[in-house]
Amino acid sequence: MSTAIVIGRPVAGSPLDADLRALGFTVRAPQDSGAVREELGRVPTGERIAVVDARFTGHRQSLRLALTDPRFPAAAVPGALAVGPAGRAALTAALASVPAEPAAEADTPLTDRLAEAVDASGTAVHRPALGALVAEVPESATAAERARAAVAAVDGEQVRLADAVKSRDGFFTTHCVSPYSRYIARWCAERGLTPNQVTTASLLTALVAAGCAATGTRAGFVAAGLLLLASFVLDCVDGQLARYALKYSTLGAWLDATFDRAKEYAFYAGLALGAARGGEDVWGLALAAMVLQTARHIVDFSFNETVTAQPGASRAAALSGRLDAVGWTVWARRMIVLPIGERWALIAVLTALTTPRVTFVVLLAAGAFAACYTTAGRVLRSARRPGGAQH
């Protein structure tokens, strides 16, 4: 459960109470700002607590980002602060140290002063980037009218959908999947599905695809290619659903990464079985593809663990920055590294249209080129960096 304590005089016609209830909060409104501490004491210690100024004017999505994200012990936007159980003590201390009433009419709202006090106490307060979203505490009727007009001018739901998509992704994912997968994510959210359920559905779809490939028939290969693409769409949806509904979990991140490898390697095995049914042995190629992809992932994880990004620390980083100014090179370099979207699209098309041997040979050639490209870039990036992990 979550509780929202709304302080100040209610604003006529404000959707604030409805927005908070839609976000899953039980709304409490103390008679005066000095009673906030008493209201806080009535809330069970395990609940998430929000303190919201009654004058808050903004999008529901602004409140969602600040008040419901489980990743942060405390988060705030102008006019609203939320703390989880880990930040409860900091909020209690802030209420004891911050005057309930402002010293002057134009002073910072109590919610914002509490957020500053919580931050100063050592509990970091996350302040989400709102972009086009509105979150304000207007101090006059004129300012309130301007804020309401700004809210009406921006479709908060469209912003929420856009934010569900990764800002940096591969060409295939960005242009061929995300334009519609975000709507599937919203459909899942509306029906109460969780990201982990979608991740599991993606795994099952990939396993069925592997079974189709194992039949060794042309119809089976075509079905396998289509189902592999469907599995990848679901793989995108689970992350977009997590961002859309703010349902993050360590288990979900682990399952996503683990299932990706299981799906891909199961499909390789299905292709090899299908080829064997046709009298062709490609198990060596399948094993080589697994080894290559495993080695690439080990390099990726070890590089990310041991190297801290330092802009301008190497010539390679400087060159990359200059190339980013040329739009088409960004997409070309993202495709060259053969990320999961491009890789699975390549496997799906080759499976449907060619033979398992051709699929593995092309995949190995493209994967080896991508491995050489990324490894060379990382060597150049890290060679001139100071410090680094000790061993």
Coordinates of C-alpha atoms in Angstrom, one line a residue:
M1 CA 0.0 0.0 0.0
S2 CA 1.0 3.6 -0.5
T3 CA -0.2 6.8 1.2
A4 CA -0.3 10.3 -0.1
I5 CA -0.5 13.2 2.4
V6 CA -1.9 16.3 0.6
I7 CA -1.0 19.6 2.4
G8 CA -2.6 22.9 1.9
R9 CA -6.0 24.1 0.8
P10 CA -7.7 22.0 -1.9
V11 CA -7.9 23.7 -5.3
A12 CA -11.4 23.7 -6.9
G13 CA -11.5 21.5 -10.0
S14 CA -8.0 20.0 -9.5
P15 CA -7.6 16.4 -10.6
L16 CA -4.9 15.8 -8.0
D17 CA -6.9 13.5 -5.7
A18 CA -8.1 11.4 -8.7
D19 CA -4.5 11.2 -10.1
L20 CA -3.1 10.1 -6.7
R21 CA -5.8 7.4 -6.3
A22 CA -5.2 6.2 -9.9
L23 CA -1.5 5.8 -9.0
G24 CA -2.5 3.5 -6.1
F25 CA -2.3 6.0 -3.2
T26 CA -4.7 6.3 -0.3
V27 CA -5.1 10.1 0.1
R28 CA -5.1 11.8 3.4
A29 CA -5.5 15.6 3.9
P30 CA -4.5 17.0 7.3
Q31 CA -6.4 20.2 8.3
D32 CA -3.2 22.2 8.4
S33 CA 0.5 21.8 7.4
G34 CA 1.5 21.5 11.0
A35 CA -0.4 18.2 11.3
V36 CA 1.7 16.4 8.6
R37 CA 3.9 14.8 11.3
E38 CA 0.9 13.3 13.0
E39 CA -0.4 12.0 9.7
L40 CA 3.0 10.5 9.0
G41 CA 2.9 8.7 12.3
R42 CA -0.3 7.0 11.4
V43 CA 1.1 5.4 8.2
P44 CA 2.5 1.9 8.7
T45 CA 6.3 1.8 8.5
G46 CA 6.5 -0.5 5.5
E47 CA 4.4 1.8 3.2
R48 CA 5.6 4.2 0.6
I49 CA 4.7 7.8 1.6
A50 CA 4.1 10.8 -0.6
V51 CA 3.8 14.4 0.5
V52 CA 2.1 16.5 -2.1
D53 CA 1.2 20.2 -2.2
A54 CA -2.5 20.7 -2.9
R55 CA -1.7 23.4 -5.4
F56 CA 0.3 20.9 -7.6
T57 CA -0.5 21.4 -11.2
G58 CA 1.0 19.0 -13.7
H59 CA 0.7 15.7 -15.6
R60 CA -0.2 12.5 -13.9
Q61 CA 3.0 11.0 -15.5
S62 CA 5.1 13.6 -13.5
L63 CA 3.6 12.3 -10.3
R64 CA 4.0 8.7 -11.4
L65 CA 7.8 9.2 -12.1
A66 CA 8.3 10.9 -8.7
L67 CA 6.0 9.0 -6.5
T68 CA 5.9 5.3 -7.7
D69 CA 9.4 4.4 -9.0
P70 CA 10.6 1.6 -6.7
R71 CA 14.3 2.0 -7.5
F72 CA 14.8 5.0 -5.4
P73 CA 14.5 5.6 -1.6
A74 CA 13.3 9.1 -2.3
A75 CA 12.2 11.0 -5.4
A76 CA 10.7 14.4 -6.0
V77 CA 9.3 16.9 -8.6
P78 CA 8.2 20.4 -7.8
G79 CA 5.3 20.1 -5.3
A80 CA 5.6 16.4 -4.6
L81 CA 8.0 14.2 -2.6
A82 CA 7.9 10.4 -2.1
V83 CA 10.0 8.2 0.2
G84 CA 10.1 4.4 0.5
P85 CA 10.6 2.5 3.8
A86 CA 14.4 3.2 3.5
G87 CA 13.8 6.9 3.4
R88 CA 11.2 7.1 6.1
A89 CA 13.6 8.1 8.9
A90 CA 15.0 10.9 6.7
L91 CA 11.5 12.3 6.0
T92 CA 10.6 12.2 9.7
A93 CA 13.8 14.1 10.6
A94 CA 13.1 16.6 7.8
L95 CA 9.6 17.2 9.2
A96 CA 11.1 17.9 12.6
S97 CA 13.7 20.4 11.2
V98 CA 11.8 22.2 8.5
P99 CA 9.2 24.9 9.6
A100 CA 5.7 23.8 8.5
E101 CA 4.8 27.4 7.5
P102 CA 6.9 29.4 5.1
A103 CA 8.7 32.6 6.4
A104 CA 7.2 34.6 3.5
E105 CA 4.4 34.1 1.0
A106 CA 6.8 33.6 -1.9
D107 CA 8.9 31.0 0.0
T108 CA 9.6 27.5 -1.4
P109 CA 6.6 25.1 -0.9
L110 CA 6.9 22.8 2.1
T111 CA 7.2 19.7 -0.1
D112 CA 10.3 21.2 -1.9
R113 CA 11.9 22.2 1.4
L114 CA 11.4 18.7 2.7
A115 CA 13.0 17.3 -0.4
E116 CA 16.0 19.5 0.1
A117 CA 16.3 18.5 3.8
V118 CA 16.0 14.8 3.0
D119 CA 18.7 15.2 0.3
A120 CA 20.9 17.0 2.8
S121 CA 20.5 14.3 5.4
G122 CA 22.3 11.8 3.1
T123 CA 19.3 10.1 1.5
A124 CA 19.7 10.9 -2.2
V125 CA 16.5 12.4 -3.7
H126 CA 16.0 11.3 -7.3
R127 CA 14.6 14.1 -9.5
P128 CA 13.3 12.5 -12.8
A129 CA 13.8 14.3 -16.0
L130 CA 10.4 15.6 -17.0
G131 CA 11.1 16.8 -20.5
A132 CA 7.9 18.2 -21.9
L133 CA 5.9 17.2 -18.8
V134 CA 4.7 19.8 -16.4
A135 CA 5.1 19.8 -12.6
E136 CA 4.5 23.2 -10.9
V137 CA 3.1 24.8 -7.7
P138 CA 1.6 28.0 -9.0
E139 CA 1.6 30.9 -6.6
S140 CA -1.3 32.9 -8.2
A141 CA -4.4 32.4 -10.2
T142 CA -2.7 33.6 -13.4
A143 CA 0.2 31.2 -12.9
A144 CA -2.2 28.4 -12.3
E145 CA -4.0 29.2 -15.5
R146 CA -0.7 29.1 -17.4
A147 CA 0.2 25.8 -15.8
R148 CA -3.1 24.2 -16.7
A149 CA -2.7 25.4 -20.3
A150 CA 0.8 23.9 -20.4
V151 CA -0.6 20.6 -19.2
A152 CA -3.3 20.6 -21.8
A153 CA -0.8 21.3 -24.6
V154 CA 1.2 18.1 -23.9
D155 CA -0.3 14.6 -24.1
G156 CA 1.2 12.9 -21.1
E157 CA 0.3 9.5 -22.2
Q158 CA 2.2 9.9 -25.5
V159 CA 5.2 11.1 -23.5
R160 CA 4.9 8.0 -21.2
L161 CA 4.8 5.7 -24.3
A162 CA 7.8 7.4 -25.8
D163 CA 9.8 7.1 -22.5
A164 CA 9.0 3.4 -22.4
V165 CA 11.4 2.9 -25.4
K166 CA 15.2 2.9 -24.8
S167 CA 16.8 6.1 -26.0
R168 CA 19.8 4.2 -27.4
D169 CA 19.0 0.9 -29.3
G170 CA 19.8 -0.9 -32.5
F171 CA 18.5 0.1 -35.9
F172 CA 16.2 -2.9 -36.2
T173 CA 14.8 -2.5 -32.7
T174 CA 14.3 1.2 -33.0
H175 CA 12.7 1.3 -36.5
C176 CA 11.1 -2.1 -36.9
V177 CA 9.9 -3.1 -33.5
S178 CA 9.6 -0.2 -31.0
P179 CA 7.0 1.8 -33.1
Y180 CA 4.4 -0.8 -32.3
S181 CA 5.8 -2.9 -29.3
R182 CA 5.3 0.1 -27.0
Y183 CA 1.5 -0.3 -27.6
I184 CA 1.7 -4.0 -26.8
A185 CA 3.5 -3.0 -23.5
R186 CA 0.6 -0.6 -22.7
W187 CA -1.9 -3.4 -23.5
C188 CA -0.1 -5.7 -21.1
A189 CA 0.0 -3.0 -18.4
E190 CA -3.7 -2.4 -18.7
R191 CA -4.3 -6.1 -18.0
G192 CA -2.0 -6.3 -15.1
L193 CA 0.7 -8.4 -16.7
T194 CA 4.2 -8.2 -15.3
P195 CA 7.5 -7.8 -17.1
N196 CA 8.6 -11.3 -15.8
Q197 CA 5.4 -12.9 -17.3
V198 CA 6.2 -11.3 -20.7
T199 CA 9.9 -12.5 -20.4
T200 CA 8.6 -16.0 -19.8
A201 CA 6.3 -15.8 -22.8
S202 CA 9.2 -14.7 -24.9
L203 CA 11.2 -17.8 -23.7
L204 CA 8.4 -20.2 -24.5
T205 CA 7.9 -18.6 -27.9
A206 CA 11.6 -19.1 -28.7
L207 CA 11.5 -22.7 -27.5
V208 CA 8.5 -23.4 -29.8
A209 CA 10.5 -21.7 -32.6
A210 CA 13.4 -24.1 -31.9
G211 CA 11.0 -27.0 -32.0
C212 CA 9.8 -25.9 -35.4
A213 CA 13.3 -25.6 -36.7
A214 CA 14.1 -29.1 -35.4
T215 CA 11.4 -30.5 -37.8
G216 CA 13.9 -30.0 -40.7
T217 CA 11.1 -29.0 -43.1
R218 CA 10.8 -25.8 -45.1
A219 CA 7.5 -25.0 -43.4
G220 CA 9.1 -25.6 -40.1
F221 CA 12.0 -23.3 -40.9
V222 CA 9.6 -20.5 -42.0
A223 CA 7.5 -20.9 -38.9
A224 CA 10.7 -20.9 -36.8
G225 CA 11.9 -17.6 -38.3
L226 CA 8.5 -16.0 -37.7
L227 CA 8.3 -17.2 -34.1
L228 CA 11.9 -16.1 -33.4
L229 CA 10.9 -12.6 -34.5
A230 CA 7.8 -12.8 -32.3
S231 CA 10.0 -13.9 -29.4
F232 CA 12.2 -10.8 -29.9
V233 CA 9.2 -8.5 -30.0
L234 CA 8.2 -9.9 -26.6
D235 CA 11.8 -9.5 -25.5
C236 CA 11.5 -5.8 -26.2
V237 CA 8.0 -5.5 -24.7
D238 CA 9.1 -6.8 -21.3
G239 CA 11.6 -3.9 -20.9
Q240 CA 9.2 -1.4 -22.3
L241 CA 6.5 -2.6 -19.9
A242 CA 8.9 -2.2 -17.0
R243 CA 9.6 1.4 -18.0
Y244 CA 5.9 2.1 -18.8
A245 CA 4.6 0.7 -15.5
L246 CA 7.7 1.4 -13.5
K247 CA 7.9 -2.2 -12.5
Y248 CA 11.6 -2.8 -12.0
S249 CA 13.2 -5.7 -10.2
T250 CA 16.6 -7.3 -9.9
L251 CA 15.0 -10.7 -10.7
G252 CA 13.5 -9.3 -13.9
A253 CA 16.9 -8.0 -15.1
W254 CA 18.6 -11.3 -14.4
L255 CA 15.8 -13.3 -16.0
D256 CA 15.9 -11.1 -19.1
A257 CA 19.7 -11.5 -19.6
T258 CA 19.7 -15.3 -18.8
F259 CA 16.7 -16.1 -21.0
D260 CA 18.2 -14.3 -23.9
R261 CA 21.1 -16.7 -24.0
A262 CA 18.9 -19.7 -23.4
K263 CA 16.5 -18.7 -26.3
E264 CA 19.3 -18.1 -28.7
Y265 CA 21.3 -21.3 -27.9
A266 CA 18.1 -23.4 -27.9
F267 CA 17.4 -22.1 -31.4
Y268 CA 20.9 -23.0 -32.5
A269 CA 20.3 -26.6 -31.2
G270 CA 16.9 -26.7 -33.0
L271 CA 18.6 -25.7 -36.3
A272 CA 21.3 -28.3 -35.9
L273 CA 18.6 -31.0 -35.2
G274 CA 16.6 -29.9 -38.3
A275 CA 19.7 -30.1 -40.4
A276 CA 20.5 -33.6 -39.0
R277 CA 17.0 -34.7 -40.1
G278 CA 17.9 -33.7 -43.6
G279 CA 21.2 -35.7 -43.4
E280 CA 23.5 -32.7 -42.8
D281 CA 25.8 -32.3 -39.8
V282 CA 26.2 -28.7 -38.6
W283 CA 26.7 -29.4 -34.9
G284 CA 30.2 -28.0 -35.2
L285 CA 29.0 -24.8 -36.6
A286 CA 26.3 -24.5 -34.0
L287 CA 28.8 -25.1 -31.2
A288 CA 31.1 -22.5 -32.8
A289 CA 28.3 -19.9 -32.8
M290 CA 27.5 -20.6 -29.1
V291 CA 31.2 -20.2 -28.2
L292 CA 31.6 -17.0 -30.2
Q293 CA 28.5 -15.4 -28.7
T294 CA 29.5 -16.5 -25.2
A295 CA 33.0 -15.0 -25.6
R296 CA 31.4 -11.7 -26.8
H297 CA 29.2 -11.5 -23.8
I298 CA 32.2 -12.2 -21.5
V299 CA 34.2 -9.4 -23.1
D300 CA 31.2 -7.1 -22.9
F301 CA 30.6 -7.7 -19.2
S302 CA 34.3 -7.6 -18.2
F303 CA 34.9 -4.4 -20.1
N304 CA 31.9 -2.7 -18.5
E305 CA 33.0 -3.9 -15.0
T306 CA 36.6 -2.8 -15.3
V307 CA 36.5 0.4 -17.3
T308 CA 34.9 3.7 -16.2
A309 CA 33.8 6.0 -18.9
Q310 CA 35.9 9.1 -19.2
P311 CA 35.0 11.4 -22.1
G312 CA 38.0 12.4 -24.1
A313 CA 40.3 9.9 -22.4
S314 CA 41.3 8.3 -25.7
R315 CA 41.6 9.1 -29.4
A316 CA 39.0 6.5 -30.1
A317 CA 36.5 8.2 -27.8
A318 CA 37.2 11.5 -29.5
L319 CA 36.7 10.0 -33.0
S320 CA 33.5 8.4 -31.8
G321 CA 32.3 11.8 -30.7
R322 CA 33.0 13.4 -34.0
L323 CA 31.3 10.5 -35.9
D324 CA 28.2 11.0 -33.8
A325 CA 27.7 14.4 -35.5
V326 CA 27.2 12.5 -38.7
G327 CA 23.8 10.9 -38.3
W328 CA 24.1 7.9 -40.5
T329 CA 27.3 6.7 -38.9
V330 CA 25.5 6.3 -35.6
W331 CA 23.2 3.7 -37.0
A332 CA 25.9 2.1 -39.1
R333 CA 28.1 1.6 -36.0
R334 CA 25.2 0.2 -34.0
M335 CA 24.5 -2.3 -36.8
I336 CA 28.1 -3.3 -37.2
V337 CA 28.3 -4.6 -33.7
L338 CA 25.5 -7.0 -34.4
P339 CA 23.3 -6.4 -31.3
I340 CA 20.5 -8.8 -30.4
G341 CA 17.9 -7.2 -32.7
E342 CA 20.0 -7.3 -35.8
R343 CA 21.4 -10.7 -34.9
W344 CA 18.0 -12.3 -34.4
A345 CA 16.5 -10.7 -37.5
L346 CA 19.5 -12.1 -39.5
I347 CA 19.0 -15.6 -38.0
A348 CA 15.2 -15.5 -38.6
V349 CA 15.5 -14.4 -42.3
L350 CA 18.2 -16.9 -43.1
T351 CA 16.4 -19.7 -41.3
A352 CA 13.2 -19.0 -43.3
L353 CA 14.9 -18.6 -46.7
T354 CA 18.0 -20.7 -46.7
T355 CA 19.5 -23.7 -45.0
P356 CA 20.9 -24.2 -41.4
R357 CA 24.5 -24.4 -42.8
V358 CA 24.1 -21.1 -44.6
T359 CA 22.5 -19.6 -41.5
F360 CA 25.4 -20.6 -39.3
V361 CA 28.2 -19.7 -41.8
V362 CA 26.8 -16.1 -42.3
L363 CA 26.1 -15.7 -38.6
L364 CA 29.7 -16.8 -37.7
A365 CA 31.2 -14.4 -40.3
A366 CA 29.1 -11.5 -39.2
G367 CA 29.7 -12.3 -35.5
A368 CA 33.4 -12.6 -36.0
F369 CA 33.6 -9.3 -37.8
A370 CA 31.5 -7.6 -35.0
A371 CA 33.8 -9.2 -32.4
C372 CA 36.9 -7.8 -34.1
Y373 CA 35.4 -4.4 -34.4
T374 CA 34.2 -4.1 -30.8
T375 CA 37.4 -5.6 -29.4
A376 CA 39.6 -3.2 -31.4
G377 CA 37.5 -0.2 -30.3
R378 CA 37.7 -1.3 -26.6
V379 CA 41.4 -1.8 -26.8
L380 CA 41.9 1.7 -28.2
R381 CA 39.5 3.2 -25.7
S382 CA 41.2 1.6 -22.7
A383 CA 44.9 1.7 -23.7
R384 CA 45.3 5.4 -22.8
R385 CA 43.0 5.5 -19.8
P386 CA 44.6 6.3 -16.5
G387 CA 43.9 4.1 -13.4
G388 CA 41.5 1.2 -13.8
A389 CA 40.8 -1.9 -11.7
Q390 CA 43.8 -3.4 -9.9
H391 CA 44.5 -7.0 -10.2

